[in-house]
Amino acid sequence: MLRKFKKMQQRDIIDSIPMQRIGRPDEIVHSVLYLVQVNYVTAEIITVDGGRSLTLADGHI
């Protein structure tokens, strides 16, 4: 997905992620598998974004 952005834009995106990298597909798969396998979890939103959503509001965690 990052390939469609210019190098400077890619760097800005990565810099906005506290883990300083883009997530791997297997990390998304692990979250989906967890939700498929558990029976007692309902109506939850699990954010798999390396902490980026924590920084979007004001730029700080």
PDBQT receptor file of N, H, CA, C and O in Angstrom, charges set to zero:
ATOM      1  N   MET A   1       0.809  -1.192   0.000  1.00  0.00    +0.000 N 
ATOM      2  CA  MET A   1       0.000   0.000   0.000  1.00  0.00    +0.000 C 
ATOM      3  C   MET A   1       0.859   1.265   0.000  1.00  0.00    +0.000 C 
ATOM      4  O   MET A   1       0.508   2.249  -0.652  1.00  0.00    +0.000 OA
ATOM      5  N   LEU A   2       1.951   1.248   0.706  1.00  0.00    +0.000 N 
ATOM      6  H   LEU A   2       2.236   0.449   1.236  1.00  0.00    +0.000 HD
ATOM      7  CA  LEU A   2       2.783   2.444   0.788  1.00  0.00    +0.000 C 
ATOM      8  C   LEU A   2       3.416   2.819  -0.550  1.00  0.00    +0.000 C 
ATOM      9  O   LEU A   2       3.819   3.965  -0.747  1.00  0.00    +0.000 OA
ATOM     10  N   ARG A   3       3.506   1.865  -1.465  1.00  0.00    +0.000 N 
ATOM     11  H   ARG A   3       3.179   0.933  -1.305  1.00  0.00    +0.000 HD
ATOM     12  CA  ARG A   3       4.165   2.136  -2.740  1.00  0.00    +0.000 C 
ATOM     13  C   ARG A   3       3.498   3.255  -3.525  1.00  0.00    +0.000 C 
ATOM     14  O   ARG A   3       4.150   3.900  -4.346  1.00  0.00    +0.000 OA
ATOM     15  N   LYS A   4       2.220   3.497  -3.292  1.00  0.00    +0.000 N 
ATOM     16  H   LYS A   4       1.690   2.973  -2.626  1.00  0.00    +0.000 HD
ATOM     17  CA  LYS A   4       1.535   4.546  -4.041  1.00  0.00    +0.000 C 
ATOM     18  C   LYS A   4       1.889   5.950  -3.531  1.00  0.00    +0.000 C 
ATOM     19  O   LYS A   4       1.544   6.943  -4.171  1.00  0.00    +0.000 OA
ATOM     20  N   PHE A   5       2.566   6.036  -2.398  1.00  0.00    +0.000 N 
ATOM     21  H   PHE A   5       2.846   5.229  -1.878  1.00  0.00    +0.000 HD
ATOM     22  CA  PHE A   5       2.973   7.321  -1.841  1.00  0.00    +0.000 C 
ATOM     23  C   PHE A   5       4.422   7.634  -2.204  1.00  0.00    +0.000 C 
ATOM     24  O   PHE A   5       5.228   6.731  -2.428  1.00  0.00    +0.000 OA
ATOM     25  N   LYS A   6       4.733   8.898  -2.255  1.00  0.00    +0.000 N 
ATOM     26  H   LYS A   6       4.078   9.631  -2.073  1.00  0.00    +0.000 HD
ATOM     27  CA  LYS A   6       6.121   9.319  -2.466  1.00  0.00    +0.000 C 
ATOM     28  C   LYS A   6       6.924   8.985  -1.219  1.00  0.00    +0.000 C 
ATOM     29  O   LYS A   6       6.361   8.800  -0.140  1.00  0.00    +0.000 OA
ATOM     30  N   LYS A   7       8.249   8.909  -1.370  1.00  0.00    +0.000 N 
ATOM     31  H   LYS A   7       8.706   9.059  -2.247  1.00  0.00    +0.000 HD
ATOM     32  CA  LYS A   7       9.131   8.529  -0.255  1.00  0.00    +0.000 C 
ATOM     33  C   LYS A   7       8.935   9.409   0.982  1.00  0.00    +0.000 C 
ATOM     34  O   LYS A   7       8.909   8.904   2.104  1.00  0.00    +0.000 OA
ATOM     35  N   MET A   8       8.798  10.709   0.782  1.00  0.00    +0.000 N 
ATOM     36  H   MET A   8       8.819  11.120  -0.130  1.00  0.00    +0.000 HD
ATOM     37  CA  MET A   8       8.613  11.619   1.916  1.00  0.00    +0.000 C 
ATOM     38  C   MET A   8       7.279  11.347   2.611  1.00  0.00    +0.000 C 
ATOM     39  O   MET A   8       7.198  11.399   3.838  1.00  0.00    +0.000 OA
ATOM     40  N   GLN A   9       6.244  11.059   1.839  1.00  0.00    +0.000 N 
ATOM     41  H   GLN A   9       6.310  11.016   0.842  1.00  0.00    +0.000 HD
ATOM     42  CA  GLN A   9       4.947  10.731   2.423  1.00  0.00    +0.000 C 
ATOM     43  C   GLN A   9       5.023   9.418   3.198  1.00  0.00    +0.000 C 
ATOM     44  O   GLN A   9       4.446   9.296   4.279  1.00  0.00    +0.000 OA
ATOM     45  N   GLN A  10       5.737   8.436   2.644  1.00  0.00    +0.000 N 
ATOM     46  H   GLN A  10       6.205   8.536   1.766  1.00  0.00    +0.000 HD
ATOM     47  CA  GLN A  10       5.921   7.164   3.338  1.00  0.00    +0.000 C 
ATOM     48  C   GLN A  10       6.604   7.383   4.684  1.00  0.00    +0.000 C 
ATOM     49  O   GLN A  10       6.187   6.818   5.695  1.00  0.00    +0.000 OA
ATOM     50  N   ARG A  11       7.642   8.197   4.696  1.00  0.00    +0.000 N 
ATOM     51  H   ARG A  11       7.980   8.656   3.875  1.00  0.00    +0.000 HD
ATOM     52  CA  ARG A  11       8.376   8.467   5.931  1.00  0.00    +0.000 C 
ATOM     53  C   ARG A  11       7.469   9.154   6.955  1.00  0.00    +0.000 C 
ATOM     54  O   ARG A  11       7.523   8.835   8.143  1.00  0.00    +0.000 OA
ATOM     55  N   ASP A  12       6.639  10.094   6.501  1.00  0.00    +0.000 N 
ATOM     56  H   ASP A  12       6.595  10.354   5.537  1.00  0.00    +0.000 HD
ATOM     57  CA  ASP A  12       5.713  10.777   7.414  1.00  0.00    +0.000 C 
ATOM     58  C   ASP A  12       4.718   9.795   8.036  1.00  0.00    +0.000 C 
ATOM     59  O   ASP A  12       4.403   9.885   9.223  1.00  0.00    +0.000 OA
ATOM     60  N   ILE A  13       4.230   8.862   7.224  1.00  0.00    +0.000 N 
ATOM     61  H   ILE A  13       4.486   8.789   6.260  1.00  0.00    +0.000 HD
ATOM     62  CA  ILE A  13       3.287   7.864   7.736  1.00  0.00    +0.000 C 
ATOM     63  C   ILE A  13       3.974   6.981   8.772  1.00  0.00    +0.000 C 
ATOM     64  O   ILE A  13       3.438   6.773   9.860  1.00  0.00    +0.000 OA
ATOM     65  N   ILE A  14       5.133   6.469   8.451  1.00  0.00    +0.000 N 
ATOM     66  H   ILE A  14       5.569   6.638   7.566  1.00  0.00    +0.000 HD
ATOM     67  CA  ILE A  14       5.857   5.602   9.378  1.00  0.00    +0.000 C 
ATOM     68  C   ILE A  14       6.227   6.350  10.652  1.00  0.00    +0.000 C 
ATOM     69  O   ILE A  14       6.159   5.788  11.745  1.00  0.00    +0.000 OA
ATOM     70  N   ASP A  15       6.616   7.609  10.519  1.00  0.00    +0.000 N 
ATOM     71  H   ASP A  15       6.671   8.066   9.631  1.00  0.00    +0.000 HD
ATOM     72  CA  ASP A  15       6.951   8.412  11.705  1.00  0.00    +0.000 C 
ATOM     73  C   ASP A  15       5.750   8.642  12.611  1.00  0.00    +0.000 C 
ATOM     74  O   ASP A  15       5.918   8.893  13.805  1.00  0.00    +0.000 OA
ATOM     75  N   SER A  16       4.544   8.560  12.064  1.00  0.00    +0.000 N 
ATOM     76  H   SER A  16       4.408   8.355  11.095  1.00  0.00    +0.000 HD
ATOM     77  CA  SER A  16       3.339   8.777  12.867  1.00  0.00    +0.000 C 
ATOM     78  C   SER A  16       2.912   7.522  13.629  1.00  0.00    +0.000 C 
ATOM     79  O   SER A  16       1.968   7.568  14.418  1.00  0.00    +0.000 OA
ATOM     80  N   ILE A  17       3.594   6.416  13.401  1.00  0.00    +0.000 N 
ATOM     81  H   ILE A  17       4.361   6.379  12.760  1.00  0.00    +0.000 HD
ATOM     82  CA  ILE A  17       3.271   5.149  14.062  1.00  0.00    +0.000 C 
ATOM     83  C   ILE A  17       4.267   4.928  15.198  1.00  0.00    +0.000 C 
ATOM     84  O   ILE A  17       5.469   4.852  14.948  1.00  0.00    +0.000 OA
ATOM     85  N   PRO A  18       3.793   4.822  16.441  1.00  0.00    +0.000 N 
ATOM     86  CA  PRO A  18       4.713   4.637  17.564  1.00  0.00    +0.000 C 
ATOM     87  C   PRO A  18       5.667   3.448  17.409  1.00  0.00    +0.000 C 
ATOM     88  O   PRO A  18       6.793   3.507  17.902  1.00  0.00    +0.000 OA
ATOM     89  N   MET A  19       5.250   2.387  16.745  1.00  0.00    +0.000 N 
ATOM     90  H   MET A  19       4.335   2.339  16.344  1.00  0.00    +0.000 HD
ATOM     91  CA  MET A  19       6.133   1.232  16.560  1.00  0.00    +0.000 C 
ATOM     92  C   MET A  19       7.131   1.447  15.426  1.00  0.00    +0.000 C 
ATOM     93  O   MET A  19       7.995   0.602  15.190  1.00  0.00    +0.000 OA
ATOM     94  N   GLN A  20       7.014   2.581  14.721  1.00  0.00    +0.000 N 
ATOM     95  H   GLN A  20       6.312   3.267  14.914  1.00  0.00    +0.000 HD
ATOM     96  CA  GLN A  20       7.959   2.985  13.675  1.00  0.00    +0.000 C 
ATOM     97  C   GLN A  20       8.077   1.993  12.515  1.00  0.00    +0.000 C 
ATOM     98  O   GLN A  20       9.148   1.835  11.929  1.00  0.00    +0.000 OA
ATOM     99  N   ARG A  21       6.970   1.332  12.192  1.00  0.00    +0.000 N 
ATOM    100  H   ARG A  21       6.100   1.460  12.668  1.00  0.00    +0.000 HD
ATOM    101  CA  ARG A  21       6.957   0.439  11.034  1.00  0.00    +0.000 C 
ATOM    102  C   ARG A  21       5.507   0.179  10.624  1.00  0.00    +0.000 C 
ATOM    103  O   ARG A  21       4.571   0.427  11.384  1.00  0.00    +0.000 OA
ATOM    104  N   ILE A  22       5.352  -0.321   9.414  1.00  0.00    +0.000 N 
ATOM    105  H   ILE A  22       6.112  -0.522   8.797  1.00  0.00    +0.000 HD
ATOM    106  CA  ILE A  22       4.048  -0.724   8.922  1.00  0.00    +0.000 C 
ATOM    107  C   ILE A  22       3.771  -2.136   9.413  1.00  0.00    +0.000 C 
ATOM    108  O   ILE A  22       4.674  -2.970   9.473  1.00  0.00    +0.000 OA
ATOM    109  N   GLY A  23       2.522  -2.398   9.762  1.00  0.00    +0.000 N 
ATOM    110  H   GLY A  23       1.788  -1.721   9.713  1.00  0.00    +0.000 HD
ATOM    111  CA  GLY A  23       2.150  -3.732  10.222  1.00  0.00    +0.000 C 
ATOM    112  C   GLY A  23       2.260  -4.769   9.117  1.00  0.00    +0.000 C 
ATOM    113  O   GLY A  23       2.103  -4.470   7.933  1.00  0.00    +0.000 OA
ATOM    114  N   ARG A  24       2.533  -5.988   9.536  1.00  0.00    +0.000 N 
ATOM    115  H   ARG A  24       2.660  -6.231  10.497  1.00  0.00    +0.000 HD
ATOM    116  CA  ARG A  24       2.623  -7.099   8.591  1.00  0.00    +0.000 C 
ATOM    117  C   ARG A  24       1.258  -7.781   8.462  1.00  0.00    +0.000 C 
ATOM    118  O   ARG A  24       0.464  -7.750   9.402  1.00  0.00    +0.000 OA
ATOM    119  N   PRO A  25       0.983  -8.388   7.324  1.00  0.00    +0.000 N 
ATOM    120  CA  PRO A  25      -0.298  -9.091   7.148  1.00  0.00    +0.000 C 
ATOM    121  C   PRO A  25      -0.554 -10.146   8.223  1.00  0.00    +0.000 C 
ATOM    122  O   PRO A  25      -1.694 -10.316   8.655  1.00  0.00    +0.000 OA
ATOM    123  N   ASP A  26       0.484 -10.853   8.659  1.00  0.00    +0.000 N 
ATOM    124  H   ASP A  26       1.410 -10.714   8.308  1.00  0.00    +0.000 HD
ATOM    125  CA  ASP A  26       0.269 -11.885   9.675  1.00  0.00    +0.000 C 
ATOM    126  C   ASP A  26      -0.199 -11.283  11.000  1.00  0.00    +0.000 C 
ATOM    127  O   ASP A  26      -0.874 -11.960  11.775  1.00  0.00    +0.000 OA
ATOM    128  N   GLU A  27       0.146 -10.030  11.271  1.00  0.00    +0.000 N 
ATOM    129  H   GLU A  27       0.695  -9.480  10.641  1.00  0.00    +0.000 HD
ATOM    130  CA  GLU A  27      -0.318  -9.386  12.504  1.00  0.00    +0.000 C 
ATOM    131  C   GLU A  27      -1.822  -9.118  12.441  1.00  0.00    +0.000 C 
ATOM    132  O   GLU A  27      -2.515  -9.200  13.455  1.00  0.00    +0.000 OA
ATOM    133  N   ILE A  28      -2.313  -8.804  11.271  1.00  0.00    +0.000 N 
ATOM    134  H   ILE A  28      -1.750  -8.737  10.447  1.00  0.00    +0.000 HD
ATOM    135  CA  ILE A  28      -3.757  -8.630  11.098  1.00  0.00    +0.000 C 
ATOM    136  C   ILE A  28      -4.449  -9.983  11.221  1.00  0.00    +0.000 C 
ATOM    137  O   ILE A  28      -5.480 -10.104  11.883  1.00  0.00    +0.000 OA
ATOM    138  N   VAL A  29      -3.881 -10.990  10.587  1.00  0.00    +0.000 N 
ATOM    139  H   VAL A  29      -3.043 -10.892  10.049  1.00  0.00    +0.000 HD
ATOM    140  CA  VAL A  29      -4.459 -12.335  10.617  1.00  0.00    +0.000 C 
ATOM    141  C   VAL A  29      -4.585 -12.844  12.049  1.00  0.00    +0.000 C 
ATOM    142  O   VAL A  29      -5.598 -13.454  12.389  1.00  0.00    +0.000 OA
ATOM    143  N   HIS A  30      -3.590 -12.612  12.890  1.00  0.00    +0.000 N 
ATOM    144  H   HIS A  30      -2.767 -12.116  12.614  1.00  0.00    +0.000 HD
ATOM    145  CA  HIS A  30      -3.638 -13.071  14.283  1.00  0.00    +0.000 C 
ATOM    146  C   HIS A  30      -4.834 -12.463  15.014  1.00  0.00    +0.000 C 
ATOM    147  O   HIS A  30      -5.488 -13.148  15.800  1.00  0.00    +0.000 OA
ATOM    148  N   SER A  31      -5.122 -11.205  14.767  1.00  0.00    +0.000 N 
ATOM    149  H   SER A  31      -4.591 -10.649  14.129  1.00  0.00    +0.000 HD
ATOM    150  CA  SER A  31      -6.255 -10.553  15.416  1.00  0.00    +0.000 C 
ATOM    151  C   SER A  31      -7.575 -11.131  14.929  1.00  0.00    +0.000 C 
ATOM    152  O   SER A  31      -8.493 -11.355  15.719  1.00  0.00    +0.000 OA
ATOM    153  N   VAL A  32      -7.666 -11.371  13.626  1.00  0.00    +0.000 N 
ATOM    154  H   VAL A  32      -6.921 -11.189  12.984  1.00  0.00    +0.000 HD
ATOM    155  CA  VAL A  32      -8.890 -11.950  13.058  1.00  0.00    +0.000 C 
ATOM    156  C   VAL A  32      -9.094 -13.367  13.590  1.00  0.00    +0.000 C 
ATOM    157  O   VAL A  32     -10.210 -13.731  13.962  1.00  0.00    +0.000 OA
ATOM    158  N   LEU A  33      -8.046 -14.159  13.631  1.00  0.00    +0.000 N 
ATOM    159  H   LEU A  33      -7.140 -13.864  13.330  1.00  0.00    +0.000 HD
ATOM    160  CA  LEU A  33      -8.156 -15.519  14.148  1.00  0.00    +0.000 C 
ATOM    161  C   LEU A  33      -8.603 -15.535  15.601  1.00  0.00    +0.000 C 
ATOM    162  O   LEU A  33      -9.400 -16.382  16.003  1.00  0.00    +0.000 OA
ATOM    163  N   TYR A  34      -8.094 -14.609  16.375  1.00  0.00    +0.000 N 
ATOM    164  H   TYR A  34      -7.446 -13.921  16.048  1.00  0.00    +0.000 HD
ATOM    165  CA  TYR A  34      -8.520 -14.514  17.774  1.00  0.00    +0.000 C 
ATOM    166  C   TYR A  34     -10.034 -14.313  17.847  1.00  0.00    +0.000 C 
ATOM    167  O   TYR A  34     -10.718 -15.003  18.603  1.00  0.00    +0.000 OA
ATOM    168  N   LEU A  35     -10.547 -13.382  17.071  1.00  0.00    +0.000 N 
ATOM    169  H   LEU A  35      -9.991 -12.823  16.457  1.00  0.00    +0.000 HD
ATOM    170  CA  LEU A  35     -11.984 -13.106  17.112  1.00  0.00    +0.000 C 
ATOM    171  C   LEU A  35     -12.815 -14.282  16.616  1.00  0.00    +0.000 C 
ATOM    172  O   LEU A  35     -13.922 -14.512  17.103  1.00  0.00    +0.000 OA
ATOM    173  N   VAL A  36     -12.295 -15.012  15.668  1.00  0.00    +0.000 N 
ATOM    174  H   VAL A  36     -11.396 -14.825  15.272  1.00  0.00    +0.000 HD
ATOM    175  CA  VAL A  36     -13.017 -16.170  15.137  1.00  0.00    +0.000 C 
ATOM    176  C   VAL A  36     -13.032 -17.314  16.149  1.00  0.00    +0.000 C 
ATOM    177  O   VAL A  36     -13.993 -18.082  16.209  1.00  0.00    +0.000 OA
ATOM    178  N   GLN A  37     -11.975 -17.426  16.936  1.00  0.00    +0.000 N 
ATOM    179  H   GLN A  37     -11.195 -16.803  16.887  1.00  0.00    +0.000 HD
ATOM    180  CA  GLN A  37     -11.829 -18.575  17.827  1.00  0.00    +0.000 C 
ATOM    181  C   GLN A  37     -12.502 -18.408  19.183  1.00  0.00    +0.000 C 
ATOM    182  O   GLN A  37     -12.841 -19.410  19.813  1.00  0.00    +0.000 OA
ATOM    183  N   VAL A  38     -12.705 -17.199  19.652  1.00  0.00    +0.000 N 
ATOM    184  H   VAL A  38     -12.430 -16.385  19.141  1.00  0.00    +0.000 HD
ATOM    185  CA  VAL A  38     -13.302 -17.024  20.980  1.00  0.00    +0.000 C 
ATOM    186  C   VAL A  38     -14.821 -16.962  20.860  1.00  0.00    +0.000 C 
ATOM    187  O   VAL A  38     -15.364 -16.443  19.884  1.00  0.00    +0.000 OA
ATOM    188  N   ASN A  39     -15.486 -17.497  21.864  1.00  0.00    +0.000 N 
ATOM    189  H   ASN A  39     -15.045 -17.918  22.657  1.00  0.00    +0.000 HD
ATOM    190  CA  ASN A  39     -16.950 -17.535  21.829  1.00  0.00    +0.000 C 
ATOM    191  C   ASN A  39     -17.591 -16.432  22.656  1.00  0.00    +0.000 C 
ATOM    192  O   ASN A  39     -18.748 -16.084  22.419  1.00  0.00    +0.000 OA
ATOM    193  N   TYR A  40     -16.878 -15.881  23.609  1.00  0.00    +0.000 N 
ATOM    194  H   TYR A  40     -15.938 -16.164  23.802  1.00  0.00    +0.000 HD
ATOM    195  CA  TYR A  40     -17.516 -14.991  24.570  1.00  0.00    +0.000 C 
ATOM    196  C   TYR A  40     -17.182 -13.520  24.353  1.00  0.00    +0.000 C 
ATOM    197  O   TYR A  40     -17.546 -12.686  25.182  1.00  0.00    +0.000 OA
ATOM    198  N   VAL A  41     -16.518 -13.189  23.291  1.00  0.00    +0.000 N 
ATOM    199  H   VAL A  41     -16.223 -13.866  22.618  1.00  0.00    +0.000 HD
ATOM    200  CA  VAL A  41     -16.218 -11.799  22.962  1.00  0.00    +0.000 C 
ATOM    201  C   VAL A  41     -17.257 -11.337  21.945  1.00  0.00    +0.000 C 
ATOM    202  O   VAL A  41     -17.437 -11.957  20.897  1.00  0.00    +0.000 OA
ATOM    203  N   THR A  42     -17.931 -10.248  22.267  1.00  0.00    +0.000 N 
ATOM    204  H   THR A  42     -17.785  -9.745  23.119  1.00  0.00    +0.000 HD
ATOM    205  CA  THR A  42     -18.958  -9.729  21.363  1.00  0.00    +0.000 C 
ATOM    206  C   THR A  42     -18.820  -8.216  21.233  1.00  0.00    +0.000 C 
ATOM    207  O   THR A  42     -18.416  -7.533  22.174  1.00  0.00    +0.000 OA
ATOM    208  N   ALA A  43     -19.160  -7.708  20.059  1.00  0.00    +0.000 N 
ATOM    209  H   ALA A  43     -19.489  -8.263  19.294  1.00  0.00    +0.000 HD
ATOM    210  CA  ALA A  43     -19.273  -6.265  19.802  1.00  0.00    +0.000 C 
ATOM    211  C   ALA A  43     -18.016  -5.481  20.203  1.00  0.00    +0.000 C 
ATOM    212  O   ALA A  43     -18.118  -4.427  20.831  1.00  0.00    +0.000 OA
ATOM    213  N   GLU A  44     -16.871  -5.976  19.853  1.00  0.00    +0.000 N 
ATOM    214  H   GLU A  44     -16.788  -6.832  19.343  1.00  0.00    +0.000 HD
ATOM    215  CA  GLU A  44     -15.618  -5.285  20.158  1.00  0.00    +0.000 C 
ATOM    216  C   GLU A  44     -14.962  -4.783  18.888  1.00  0.00    +0.000 C 
ATOM    217  O   GLU A  44     -15.066  -5.402  17.828  1.00  0.00    +0.000 OA
ATOM    218  N   ILE A  45     -14.294  -3.670  19.009  1.00  0.00    +0.000 N 
ATOM    219  H   ILE A  45     -14.209  -3.168  19.869  1.00  0.00    +0.000 HD
ATOM    220  CA  ILE A  45     -13.468  -3.147  17.931  1.00  0.00    +0.000 C 
ATOM    221  C   ILE A  45     -12.021  -3.272  18.394  1.00  0.00    +0.000 C 
ATOM    222  O   ILE A  45     -11.620  -2.655  19.381  1.00  0.00    +0.000 OA
ATOM    223  N   ILE A  46     -11.255  -4.060  17.686  1.00  0.00    +0.000 N 
ATOM    224  H   ILE A  46     -11.580  -4.561  16.884  1.00  0.00    +0.000 HD
ATOM    225  CA  ILE A  46      -9.852  -4.251  18.038  1.00  0.00    +0.000 C 
ATOM    226  C   ILE A  46      -9.026  -3.493  17.008  1.00  0.00    +0.000 C 
ATOM    227  O   ILE A  46      -9.045  -3.820  15.821  1.00  0.00    +0.000 OA
ATOM    228  N   THR A  47      -8.315  -2.498  17.462  1.00  0.00    +0.000 N 
ATOM    229  H   THR A  47      -8.300  -2.233  18.426  1.00  0.00    +0.000 HD
ATOM    230  CA  THR A  47      -7.516  -1.666  16.578  1.00  0.00    +0.000 C 
ATOM    231  C   THR A  47      -6.115  -2.250  16.469  1.00  0.00    +0.000 C 
ATOM    232  O   THR A  47      -5.406  -2.383  17.467  1.00  0.00    +0.000 OA
ATOM    233  N   VAL A  48      -5.727  -2.593  15.260  1.00  0.00    +0.000 N 
ATOM    234  H   VAL A  48      -6.303  -2.485  14.449  1.00  0.00    +0.000 HD
ATOM    235  CA  VAL A  48      -4.404  -3.160  15.007  1.00  0.00    +0.000 C 
ATOM    236  C   VAL A  48      -3.677  -2.149  14.122  1.00  0.00    +0.000 C 
ATOM    237  O   VAL A  48      -3.703  -2.236  12.894  1.00  0.00    +0.000 OA
ATOM    238  N   ASP A  49      -3.025  -1.185  14.784  1.00  0.00    +0.000 N 
ATOM    239  H   ASP A  49      -3.004  -1.115  15.781  1.00  0.00    +0.000 HD
ATOM    240  CA  ASP A  49      -2.400  -0.087  14.027  1.00  0.00    +0.000 C 
ATOM    241  C   ASP A  49      -1.063   0.367  14.604  1.00  0.00    +0.000 C 
ATOM    242  O   ASP A  49      -0.598   1.466  14.302  1.00  0.00    +0.000 OA
ATOM    243  N   GLY A  50      -0.455  -0.456  15.417  1.00  0.00    +0.000 N 
ATOM    244  H   GLY A  50      -0.833  -1.349  15.663  1.00  0.00    +0.000 HD
ATOM    245  CA  GLY A  50       0.861  -0.120  15.962  1.00  0.00    +0.000 C 
ATOM    246  C   GLY A  50       0.854   1.083  16.884  1.00  0.00    +0.000 C 
ATOM    247  O   GLY A  50       1.902   1.675  17.143  1.00  0.00    +0.000 OA
ATOM    248  N   GLY A  51      -0.325   1.452  17.384  1.00  0.00    +0.000 N 
ATOM    249  H   GLY A  51      -1.176   0.971  17.173  1.00  0.00    +0.000 HD
ATOM    250  CA  GLY A  51      -0.447   2.597  18.285  1.00  0.00    +0.000 C 
ATOM    251  C   GLY A  51      -0.761   3.908  17.581  1.00  0.00    +0.000 C 
ATOM    252  O   GLY A  51      -0.887   4.941  18.239  1.00  0.00    +0.000 OA
ATOM    253  N   ARG A  52      -0.891   3.891  16.264  1.00  0.00    +0.000 N 
ATOM    254  H   ARG A  52      -0.789   3.052  15.729  1.00  0.00    +0.000 HD
ATOM    255  CA  ARG A  52      -1.101   5.138  15.513  1.00  0.00    +0.000 C 
ATOM    256  C   ARG A  52      -2.368   5.875  15.943  1.00  0.00    +0.000 C 
ATOM    257  O   ARG A  52      -2.366   7.104  16.020  1.00  0.00    +0.000 OA
ATOM    258  N   SER A  53      -3.436   5.152  16.221  1.00  0.00    +0.000 N 
ATOM    259  H   SER A  53      -3.437   4.154  16.159  1.00  0.00    +0.000 HD
ATOM    260  CA  SER A  53      -4.681   5.811  16.613  1.00  0.00    +0.000 C 
ATOM    261  C   SER A  53      -4.542   6.553  17.939  1.00  0.00    +0.000 C 
ATOM    262  O   SER A  53      -5.317   7.469  18.216  1.00  0.00    +0.000 OA
ATOM    263  N   LEU A  54      -3.577   6.175  18.751  1.00  0.00    +0.000 N 
ATOM    264  H   LEU A  54      -2.948   5.431  18.526  1.00  0.00    +0.000 HD
ATOM    265  CA  LEU A  54      -3.346   6.880  20.017  1.00  0.00    +0.000 C 
ATOM    266  C   LEU A  54      -2.741   8.252  19.798  1.00  0.00    +0.000 C 
ATOM    267  O   LEU A  54      -2.869   9.129  20.652  1.00  0.00    +0.000 OA
ATOM    268  N   THR A  55      -2.089   8.448  18.674  1.00  0.00    +0.000 N 
ATOM    269  H   THR A  55      -1.985   7.735  17.980  1.00  0.00    +0.000 HD
ATOM    270  CA  THR A  55      -1.382   9.707  18.423  1.00  0.00    +0.000 C 
ATOM    271  C   THR A  55      -2.130  10.636  17.492  1.00  0.00    +0.000 C 
ATOM    272  O   THR A  55      -1.711  11.781  17.324  1.00  0.00    +0.000 OA
ATOM    273  N   LEU A  56      -3.207  10.204  16.883  1.00  0.00    +0.000 N 
ATOM    274  H   LEU A  56      -3.548   9.274  17.020  1.00  0.00    +0.000 HD
ATOM    275  CA  LEU A  56      -3.873  11.022  15.855  1.00  0.00    +0.000 C 
ATOM    276  C   LEU A  56      -4.502  12.294  16.415  1.00  0.00    +0.000 C 
ATOM    277  O   LEU A  56      -4.523  13.315  15.727  1.00  0.00    +0.000 OA
ATOM    278  N   ALA A  57      -5.008  12.262  17.628  1.00  0.00    +0.000 N 
ATOM    279  H   ALA A  57      -4.991  11.433  18.186  1.00  0.00    +0.000 HD
ATOM    280  CA  ALA A  57      -5.724  13.422  18.155  1.00  0.00    +0.000 C 
ATOM    281  C   ALA A  57      -4.824  14.644  18.351  1.00  0.00    +0.000 C 
ATOM    282  O   ALA A  57      -5.150  15.741  17.896  1.00  0.00    +0.000 OA
ATOM    283  N   ASP A  58      -3.694  14.448  19.028  1.00  0.00    +0.000 N 
ATOM    284  H   ASP A  58      -3.429  13.558  19.397  1.00  0.00    +0.000 HD
ATOM    285  CA  ASP A  58      -2.857  15.618  19.311  1.00  0.00    +0.000 C 
ATOM    286  C   ASP A  58      -1.375  15.392  19.034  1.00  0.00    +0.000 C 
ATOM    287  O   ASP A  58      -0.538  16.229  19.373  1.00  0.00    +0.000 OA
ATOM    288  N   GLY A  59      -1.058  14.264  18.420  1.00  0.00    +0.000 N 
ATOM    289  H   GLY A  59      -1.737  13.585  18.144  1.00  0.00    +0.000 HD
ATOM    290  CA  GLY A  59       0.334  14.004  18.092  1.00  0.00    +0.000 C 
ATOM    291  C   GLY A  59       1.151  13.401  19.201  1.00  0.00    +0.000 C 
ATOM    292  O   GLY A  59       2.354  13.193  19.043  1.00  0.00    +0.000 OA
ATOM    293  N   HIS A  60       0.518  13.113  20.329  1.00  0.00    +0.000 N 
ATOM    294  H   HIS A  60      -0.459  13.281  20.458  1.00  0.00    +0.000 HD
ATOM    295  CA  HIS A  60       1.225  12.528  21.473  1.00  0.00    +0.000 C 
ATOM    296  C   HIS A  60       0.448  11.328  21.986  1.00  0.00    +0.000 C 
ATOM    297  O   HIS A  60      -0.774  11.253  21.856  1.00  0.00    +0.000 OA
ATOM    298  N   ILE A  61       1.180  10.397  22.569  1.00  0.00    +0.000 N 
ATOM    299  H   ILE A  61       2.173  10.459  22.674  1.00  0.00    +0.000 HD
ATOM    300  CA  ILE A  61       0.515   9.236  23.178  1.00  0.00    +0.000 C 
ATOM    301  C   ILE A  61      -0.019   9.643  24.521  1.00  0.00    +0.000 C 
ATOM    302  O   ILE A  61      -0.620   8.827  25.220  1.00  0.00    +0.000 OA
TER     303      ILE A  61
